[in-house]
Short mmCIF file of C-alpha atoms in Angstrom, two decimals:
data_model
loop_
_atom_site.label_atom_id
_atom_site.label_comp_id
_atom_site.label_asym_id
_atom_site.label_seq_id
_atom_site.Cartn_x
_atom_site.Cartn_y
_atom_site.Cartn_z
CA MET A 1 151.80 118.87 145.68
CA THR A 2 153.59 118.02 148.90
CA LYS A 3 154.60 119.73 152.13
CA CYS A 4 158.19 120.78 152.84
CA LEU A 5 158.18 118.34 155.75
CA ASP A 6 157.86 115.37 153.38
CA LEU A 7 161.07 116.26 151.53
CA SER A 8 162.80 117.09 154.80
CA LEU A 9 162.06 113.60 156.10
CA LEU A 10 163.29 112.08 152.86
CA LEU A 11 166.55 114.04 152.93
CA LYS A 12 167.20 112.96 156.52
CA CYS A 13 168.27 109.64 154.99
CA PHE A 14 171.26 111.50 153.55
CA GLY A 15 171.94 113.65 156.63
CA GLU A 16 173.35 116.68 154.82
CA PHE A 17 170.60 119.24 154.24
CA HIS A 18 169.61 121.41 157.20
CA CYS A 19 168.73 124.71 155.47
CA GLN A 20 165.23 125.88 154.62
CA ILE A 21 164.09 124.02 151.50
CA GLY A 22 164.30 126.24 148.44
CA SER A 23 166.56 128.81 150.07
CA LEU A 24 169.79 129.92 148.39
CA ALA A 25 171.85 128.08 151.00
CA TRP A 26 169.78 124.92 150.44
CA TRP A 27 170.32 125.03 146.68
CA GLU A 28 174.03 125.61 147.22
CA SER A 29 174.20 122.47 149.36
CA ILE A 30 172.24 120.50 146.75
CA GLY A 31 174.50 121.83 143.97
CA ALA A 32 177.58 120.59 145.84
CA CYS A 33 176.30 117.02 145.55
CA ASN A 34 176.30 114.80 142.48
CA MET A 35 172.62 114.34 141.82
CA PRO A 36 170.51 112.32 142.02
CA LEU A 37 171.02 111.31 145.62
CA ILE A 38 171.50 107.55 146.01
CA LYS A 39 171.40 105.49 149.19
CA THR A 40 171.85 101.72 149.11
CA GLN A 41 169.50 99.58 151.16
CA SER A 42 169.92 96.12 152.65
CA ASP A 43 167.67 94.34 150.13
CA GLY A 44 169.83 94.90 147.05
CA GLU A 45 167.97 98.05 146.08
CA SER A 46 168.75 101.75 146.35
CA LEU A 47 166.68 104.80 147.18
CA VAL A 48 167.15 107.43 144.46
CA VAL A 49 166.01 111.03 145.04
CA PHE A 50 165.71 113.45 142.10
CA VAL A 51 165.57 117.23 142.53
CA TRP A 52 164.82 119.89 139.89
CA GLN A 53 164.84 123.67 140.25
CA ASP A 54 162.04 125.43 138.40
CA PRO A 55 163.70 128.36 136.57
CA GLN A 56 160.37 130.26 136.69
CA GLY A 57 160.06 130.07 140.47
CA ASN A 58 157.15 128.79 142.56
CA GLU A 59 153.64 127.72 141.56
CA LYS A 60 152.44 131.33 141.39
CA THR A 61 155.05 132.48 138.88
CA SER A 62 155.78 129.35 136.85
CA SER A 63 153.88 127.99 133.84
CA THR A 64 155.06 124.47 134.75
CA VAL A 65 152.28 122.57 136.50
CA SER A 66 153.77 119.06 136.33
CA VAL A 67 157.17 117.47 135.68
CA VAL A 68 157.39 113.95 134.26
CA LEU A 69 160.24 111.87 135.65
CA ALA A 70 161.33 109.91 132.56
CA VAL A 71 163.68 107.12 133.65
CA ASN A 72 164.34 104.87 130.66
CA SER A 73 162.46 101.56 130.99
CA LEU A 74 161.53 102.23 134.63
CA THR A 75 158.86 104.89 134.19
CA ASP A 76 156.17 103.88 131.72
CA HIS A 77 155.88 106.22 128.74
CA HIS A 78 152.90 104.20 127.47
CA SER A 79 150.68 105.44 130.30
CA TRP A 80 148.33 108.40 130.69
CA GLU A 81 149.52 108.46 134.33
CA PRO A 82 153.31 108.81 134.15
CA VAL A 83 155.54 109.06 137.20
CA CYS A 84 155.93 112.75 138.07
CA LEU A 85 157.92 114.91 140.44
CA ASN A 86 156.19 116.75 143.29
CA ARG A 87 156.44 120.47 143.88
CA VAL A 88 157.26 121.72 147.35
CA VAL A 89 154.54 124.36 147.86
CA GLY A 90 155.76 127.93 147.85
CA THR A 91 159.18 127.11 146.41
CA ASP A 92 160.95 126.45 143.12
CA VAL A 93 161.72 122.88 144.24
CA TRP A 94 160.44 119.77 142.51
CA PHE A 95 161.45 116.33 143.75
CA GLY A 96 160.70 112.64 143.30
CA GLN A 97 161.96 109.27 144.42
CA LEU A 98 162.32 105.75 143.07
CA THR A 99 163.53 102.49 144.54
CA VAL A 100 165.83 100.83 142.00
CA ASN A 101 167.93 97.67 141.85
CA SER A 102 171.44 98.64 142.93
CA LYS A 103 172.91 97.09 139.76
CA TRP A 104 170.90 99.36 137.45
CA ARG A 105 172.42 101.66 134.84
CA GLY A 106 170.26 103.86 132.62
CA SER A 107 169.42 107.33 131.41
CA TYR A 108 166.77 109.74 132.72
CA SER A 109 165.41 113.21 132.05
CA PHE A 110 162.80 115.68 133.29
CA ILE A 111 159.83 116.81 131.16
CA PRO A 112 158.21 120.04 132.41
CA LEU A 113 154.57 120.35 131.33
CA PRO A 114 152.34 123.43 131.02
CA ALA A 115 148.62 123.03 131.75
CA ASN A 116 147.64 122.37 128.13
CA GLN A 117 150.02 119.37 127.95
CA LEU A 118 148.86 117.62 131.10
CA PRO A 119 147.97 114.02 130.21
CA GLU A 120 144.52 114.23 131.81
CA PHE A 121 143.75 117.39 129.80
CA VAL A 122 144.95 115.93 126.48
CA LYS A 123 143.13 112.66 127.14
CA LYS A 124 139.82 114.50 127.62
CA GLN A 125 140.35 116.51 124.46
CA GLY A 126 140.87 113.36 122.36
CA ASP A 127 139.66 109.78 122.24
CA GLY A 128 141.97 108.41 124.95
CA THR A 129 143.28 105.62 122.70
CA ARG A 130 146.76 104.12 122.78
CA GLU A 131 147.52 105.98 119.55
CA ALA A 132 146.45 109.28 121.15
CA GLN A 133 148.60 108.57 124.18
CA ARG A 134 151.61 107.85 121.98
CA ALA A 135 151.04 111.06 120.02
CA TRP A 136 150.92 112.96 123.32
CA TRP A 137 154.16 111.35 124.50
CA ILE A 138 155.99 112.10 121.23
CA GLU A 139 154.93 115.73 121.58
CA VAL A 140 155.91 116.22 125.21
CA VAL A 141 159.17 114.28 125.07
CA GLU A 142 160.52 117.11 122.93
CA ASN A 143 160.45 119.14 126.17
CA GLN A 144 162.81 116.74 127.94
CA ILE A 145 165.83 118.26 129.67
CA PRO A 146 168.83 116.72 131.41
CA ASP A 147 169.51 117.05 135.12
CA ILE A 148 171.88 120.02 135.35
CA LEU A 149 172.76 118.95 138.91
CA ASN A 150 174.12 115.64 137.58
CA GLN A 151 177.90 115.89 137.16
CA SER A 152 178.16 113.11 134.56
CA PRO A 153 178.39 114.10 130.88
CA THR A 154 175.03 114.82 129.23
CA LEU A 155 173.81 112.01 126.96
CA ILE A 156 172.45 112.61 123.46
CA SER A 157 169.82 110.29 121.95
CA GLY A 158 167.15 110.41 119.30
CA TRP A 159 164.74 111.74 121.94
CA GLY A 160 167.02 114.58 123.03
CA GLU A 161 169.35 115.21 125.97
CA SER A 162 169.32 113.12 129.15
CA SER A 163 171.48 112.28 132.16
CA ALA A 164 173.18 109.14 133.40
CA LEU A 165 172.02 107.10 136.38
CA HIS A 166 174.71 104.70 137.61
CA LEU A 167 173.63 102.73 140.67
CA PRO A 168 176.35 101.71 143.17
CA HIS A 169 176.59 98.04 142.12
CA ALA A 170 176.27 98.55 138.36
CA PRO A 171 179.03 96.58 136.60
CA GLU A 172 182.26 98.39 135.88
CA GLU A 173 182.25 99.93 132.40
CA GLU A 174 185.60 99.24 130.75
CA GLY A 175 186.88 102.48 129.21
CA TRP A 176 183.68 104.44 129.72
CA LYS A 177 184.52 105.65 133.22
CA GLU A 178 187.68 107.24 131.83
CA TRP A 179 185.68 108.89 129.05
CA ASP A 180 183.09 110.28 131.48
CA GLN A 181 185.88 111.71 133.64
CA GLY A 182 187.45 113.47 130.65
CA ALA A 183 190.57 111.28 130.75
CA LEU A 184 190.27 110.16 127.11
CA PRO A 185 190.77 112.61 124.23
CA LEU A 186 188.13 113.22 121.57
CA LEU A 187 189.40 111.78 118.31
CA SER A 188 190.40 114.32 115.68
CA VAL A 189 188.59 114.46 112.34
CA ASP A 190 191.67 113.34 110.41
CA GLN A 191 191.60 109.97 112.20
CA ILE A 192 188.23 109.12 110.63
CA GLN A 193 187.68 108.51 106.92
CA SER A 194 184.37 109.28 105.23
CA ILE A 195 182.89 106.97 102.60
CA HIS A 196 179.94 108.16 100.54
CA TRP A 197 177.67 105.20 99.81
CA HIS A 198 175.32 105.92 96.93
CA SER A 199 173.34 102.70 96.62
CA LEU A 200 171.75 101.80 93.33
CA ILE A 201 170.20 98.71 94.89
CA LEU A 202 168.55 100.62 97.75
CA ASN A 203 168.04 103.86 95.82
CA ASN A 204 169.43 106.04 98.61
CA GLN A 205 172.70 107.47 99.86
CA ARG A 206 174.52 108.17 103.09
CA ASP A 207 177.96 109.02 104.44
CA CYS A 208 179.62 106.21 106.38
CA GLN A 209 182.70 106.47 108.58
CA LEU A 210 185.78 104.24 108.71
CA PHE A 211 188.00 104.25 111.77
CA SER A 212 190.91 101.93 112.51
CA THR A 213 192.65 100.88 115.69
CA ALA A 214 194.77 98.55 113.50
CA LYS A 215 197.75 99.42 111.33
CA GLY A 216 197.48 96.43 109.03
CA ASP A 217 195.21 93.48 108.24
CA ALA A 218 192.44 93.14 110.83
CA PRO A 219 188.75 92.30 111.28
CA LEU A 220 186.12 94.73 109.99
CA VAL A 221 183.48 95.57 112.60
CA ILE A 222 180.19 96.88 111.18
CA LEU A 223 178.34 99.17 113.59
CA LEU A 224 174.70 99.65 112.59
CA ASP A 225 173.04 102.96 113.51
CA GLY A 226 176.54 104.33 113.06
CA GLN A 227 175.42 107.91 113.68
CA LYS A 228 175.05 106.96 117.35
CA TRP A 229 178.58 105.55 117.72
CA GLY A 230 180.58 108.45 116.24
CA ALA A 231 183.45 110.36 117.84
CA ALA A 232 181.18 112.71 119.82
CA SER A 233 179.64 109.75 121.68
CA GLY A 234 183.05 108.72 123.02
CA THR A 235 182.79 105.26 121.45
CA LEU A 236 185.80 105.60 119.17
CA SER A 237 187.96 107.02 121.96
CA VAL A 238 186.97 104.11 124.20
CA LEU A 239 187.67 101.56 121.43
CA GLN A 240 191.12 103.06 120.90
CA ASP A 241 191.80 103.01 124.65
CA LEU A 242 190.73 99.38 125.08
CA THR A 243 192.82 98.38 122.07
CA THR A 244 195.87 100.17 123.47
CA LYS A 245 195.30 98.38 126.78
CA LYS A 246 195.15 95.06 124.89
CA GLN A 247 191.57 94.29 125.88
CA ILE A 248 190.22 94.36 122.31
CA ALA A 249 192.17 93.18 119.26
CA PRO A 250 193.07 95.85 116.67
CA ALA A 251 190.25 96.24 114.15
CA HIS A 252 188.74 98.42 111.47
CA TYR A 253 185.33 99.93 112.31
CA LEU A 254 182.71 100.79 109.71
CA LEU A 255 179.93 103.03 111.04
CA ILE A 256 176.82 102.79 108.86
CA PRO A 257 174.18 105.44 109.70
CA CYS A 258 170.49 105.07 109.03
CA VAL A 259 169.02 107.39 106.40
CA ASP A 260 165.85 108.16 108.39
CA GLY A 261 163.37 106.39 110.66
CA GLN A 262 161.21 104.96 107.89
CA THR A 263 164.19 103.70 105.90
CA ARG A 264 165.74 102.24 109.05
CA TRP A 265 162.56 100.28 109.75
CA LYS A 266 162.68 98.80 106.25
CA GLU A 267 166.41 98.10 105.99
CA LEU A 268 166.94 96.59 109.43
CA SER A 269 163.83 94.38 109.46
CA CYS A 270 165.51 91.29 107.97
CA HIS A 271 165.81 93.06 104.60
CA LEU A 272 168.01 90.97 102.31
CA PRO A 273 168.62 93.77 99.73
CA PHE A 274 170.21 95.94 102.42
CA TRP A 275 172.88 93.38 103.19
CA GLN A 276 173.36 92.47 99.55
CA ALA A 277 173.90 96.15 98.73
CA LEU A 278 176.31 96.52 101.63
CA ILE A 279 178.39 93.58 100.39
CA ASP A 280 178.26 94.45 96.69
CA GLU A 281 178.50 98.24 96.84
CA LEU A 282 179.98 99.39 100.16
CA PHE A 283 182.51 96.68 100.97
CA PRO A 284 184.54 97.28 97.76
CA GLN A 285 184.91 100.95 98.73
CA VAL A 286 186.00 100.01 102.25
CA ILE A 287 188.54 97.50 100.98
CA GLN A 288 189.94 100.08 98.56
CA LYS A 289 190.28 102.64 101.37
CA LEU A 290 192.10 100.10 103.53
CA SER A 291 194.39 98.99 100.68
CA ASP A 292 195.51 102.61 100.31
CA SER A 293 197.07 102.25 103.75
CA ASN A 294 198.37 98.69 103.09
CA SER A 295 195.58 97.08 105.10
CA ASP A 296 192.98 94.43 104.38
CA VAL A 297 190.02 92.73 106.03
CA THR A 298 190.68 89.37 107.69
CA ASP A 299 187.10 88.64 108.75
CA TYR A 300 183.86 90.41 109.65
CA LEU A 301 181.82 91.16 112.77
CA VAL A 302 178.44 92.89 112.76
CA ALA A 303 176.92 94.67 115.76
CA GLY A 304 173.55 96.30 116.26
CA GLN A 305 170.93 97.19 118.85
CA SER A 306 167.13 96.99 118.81
CA LEU A 307 166.19 96.53 115.13
CA GLY A 308 169.92 96.55 114.47
CA GLY A 309 170.32 93.59 116.83
CA LEU A 310 167.73 91.70 114.79
CA SER A 311 169.43 92.68 111.55
CA ALA A 312 172.87 91.66 112.81
CA LEU A 313 171.70 88.11 113.49
CA PHE A 314 169.86 88.09 110.16
CA ALA A 315 173.13 88.98 108.41
CA GLY A 316 174.87 86.14 110.23
CA VAL A 317 172.40 83.49 109.08
CA SER A 318 171.92 84.93 105.58
CA PHE A 319 175.56 85.54 104.63
CA PRO A 320 177.60 82.99 106.59
CA GLU A 321 180.58 83.45 104.26
CA TYR A 322 180.94 86.97 105.66
CA PHE A 323 179.40 87.18 109.11
CA SER A 324 180.28 84.52 111.65
CA LYS A 325 180.55 86.91 114.60
CA VAL A 326 177.45 88.80 115.78
CA ILE A 327 176.72 91.25 118.61
CA SER A 328 172.99 91.68 119.23
CA LEU A 329 171.90 94.14 121.92
CA SER A 330 168.20 94.21 122.84
CA GLY A 331 167.41 92.54 119.53
CA SER A 332 163.89 93.11 118.19
CA PHE A 333 163.18 89.39 117.93
CA TRP A 334 159.43 89.97 118.14
CA TRP A 335 159.69 90.69 114.41
CA PRO A 336 157.70 90.20 112.19
CA ALA A 337 154.79 90.19 114.70
CA VAL A 338 154.64 93.97 115.06
CA GLU A 339 151.32 93.73 116.88
CA ARG A 340 152.97 91.94 119.80
CA MET A 341 154.95 95.07 120.63
CA GLN A 342 152.18 97.51 119.81
CA SER A 343 149.71 95.89 122.18
CA PRO A 344 150.87 95.15 125.76
CA LYS A 345 147.98 92.69 126.13
CA LYS A 346 148.96 90.66 123.09
CA ILE A 347 151.65 88.67 124.88
CA GLU A 348 149.05 87.57 127.45
CA LEU A 349 146.90 86.19 124.64
CA VAL A 350 149.59 84.31 122.69
CA GLY A 351 151.70 83.25 125.65
CA ALA A 352 155.39 82.37 125.49
CA THR A 353 155.22 80.97 121.98
CA LEU A 354 157.64 81.36 119.10
CA VAL A 355 156.71 84.14 116.72
CA PRO A 356 155.67 82.66 113.34
CA ASN A 357 158.37 83.26 110.68
CA SER A 358 160.71 84.82 113.25
CA LEU A 359 164.41 84.04 113.24
CA ALA A 360 163.95 81.91 116.37
CA GLU A 361 161.26 79.79 114.73
CA GLN A 362 163.28 79.36 111.55
CA ILE A 363 166.33 78.34 113.57
CA GLN A 364 164.28 75.95 115.70
CA ASN A 365 162.75 74.34 112.60
CA GLY A 366 166.12 73.90 110.92
CA LEU A 367 165.32 76.32 108.09
CA ILE A 368 168.46 78.36 108.75
CA ASP A 369 171.82 77.19 110.10
CA VAL A 370 173.60 78.73 113.08
CA GLN A 371 176.40 76.25 113.71
CA HIS A 372 178.97 78.62 112.17
CA LEU A 373 177.97 81.51 114.45
CA ARG A 374 179.58 83.06 117.49
CA VAL A 375 176.96 85.34 119.03
CA PHE A 376 177.08 87.81 121.93
CA MET A 377 173.58 88.79 123.12
CA THR A 378 172.26 91.02 125.88
CA VAL A 379 168.85 92.35 126.85
CA GLY A 380 167.81 94.63 129.72
CA THR A 381 165.72 93.58 132.70
CA GLY A 382 163.62 96.70 132.15
CA GLU A 383 162.64 95.69 128.62
CA LYS A 384 159.78 93.43 129.69
CA ASP A 385 158.50 91.40 126.70
CA MET A 386 161.80 91.94 124.87
CA CYS A 387 163.37 89.62 127.44
CA LEU A 388 161.01 86.81 126.43
CA TYR A 389 161.80 87.09 122.71
CA ASN A 390 165.54 87.33 123.34
CA ASP A 391 165.32 84.30 125.66
CA MET A 392 163.63 82.24 122.94
CA THR A 393 166.14 83.31 120.29
CA TYR A 394 169.05 82.44 122.57
CA GLN A 395 167.60 79.00 123.31
CA ALA A 396 167.07 78.31 119.60
CA ILE A 397 170.65 79.26 118.72
CA LYS A 398 172.05 77.21 121.59
CA GLU A 399 169.96 74.11 120.85
CA LYS A 400 170.93 74.17 117.17
CA GLY A 401 174.66 74.30 117.79
CA GLY A 402 175.52 77.98 117.68
CA ASN A 403 178.16 79.33 120.04
CA VAL A 404 176.21 81.96 121.99
CA TYR A 405 176.88 84.07 125.08
CA TYR A 406 173.73 85.58 126.59
CA GLU A 407 173.31 87.98 129.48
CA THR A 408 170.39 89.85 131.00
CA VAL A 409 171.72 93.19 132.25
CA PHE A 410 170.16 95.61 134.73
CA GLY A 411 169.17 98.27 132.23
CA GLY A 412 166.64 99.19 129.60
CA HIS A 413 166.23 99.87 125.89
CA ASP A 414 168.87 102.46 126.32
CA TRP A 415 172.09 103.69 124.69
CA LEU A 416 173.71 104.04 128.11
CA SER A 417 173.19 100.33 128.67
CA TRP A 418 174.21 99.40 125.12
CA ARG A 419 177.51 101.24 125.16
CA SER A 420 179.12 98.95 127.74
CA SER A 421 177.47 95.86 126.23
CA LEU A 422 179.04 96.77 122.88
CA THR A 423 182.54 96.97 124.28
CA ASN A 424 181.95 93.81 126.36
CA GLY A 425 180.85 92.03 123.19
CA LEU A 426 183.97 93.13 121.35
CA MET A 427 186.19 91.98 124.21
CA HIS A 428 184.39 88.62 124.06
CA LEU A 429 184.49 88.09 120.28
CA LEU A 430 187.70 90.01 119.45
CA PRO A 431 189.98 89.48 122.44
CA ALA A 432 193.48 90.89 122.14
CA GLN A 433 196.39 88.50 121.84
CA HIS A 434 198.77 88.77 124.80
#
């Protein structure tokens, strides 16, 4: 809880809100702004103020007793004490603040909690373990809602709907600004071909999508977790726009969705049969589809994020005759040491050492070759230990003769961060010919 005066003092930084907090006139003035409120400071950081209106009213009429502020990779969802908004007593106003690097870009949402979902209540009812905390988080995150006062398009992820937070000095997103402003059209269904992949090798099936910005022979770009990069996400519209503007070379794009979470974990964890099946079973169908329109594949590029970023590099070192170009975003290079990511204390025990049997260790020991590779890698500053494992993988590739571009971006393990890194990677590895 907090007093109205506290929020009044905070809003004085922005100099626009003079009405009684929670009044109709006050909400009208808030609604006229693009939330959250952002004010840059002299030290390279920005003050960010979030405001949420409780649809059930004040604390006497509402069942909401707490609101988690879930900012991807900035607020810790591994904690029993998450960052929460504060209610202004006697009103329907909840607010919170963060100080964030002015180059940050990421997604956020609000999670209203009733009394029986408060972390302290759930912790007392259970054993208080890490597993119990994770189970609590998975349950409550289903309540997450976007910020309806945010004028940017709502984002859709595996966790649900969220909103975009673009800090003032976040790098320009080529193509994505136009998409967010509604300046790029949504691609029609007839521009995307469907390919049903019934795999005998993997004993599963899925529907993949094939989209072309090329009219003839061109590279084939494989997008792992293809369900995330479909037309509704804006990705295909942005790719078409950047191709038309001659920032990315014309290409064919193959979007390969995951079947489900468990299958994804298996297939994208350096699983040789997945890539063998893709080459033996799916590629012939793709090539046939392209030949029907007098097109062919000139070479291949594979792109993925998280486990997909790990798998993309694995494909590059395992099938060099196909994959010499790789985009890895927030690659899960802690694999196969799952315990290092499951226990935050584990990294303190093992130190900055190469993970046994990891791709980085195999590259460093000369067990796999990377000299044929051109790699584009990024990881977010908010990803903590992921930065260490990506750093070590980058150093191994570089030292063993691979051509690698590596950047640490101000973001998290987040689709909003990955979308611009994907297009940046394509501009780097598939530049248009002028």
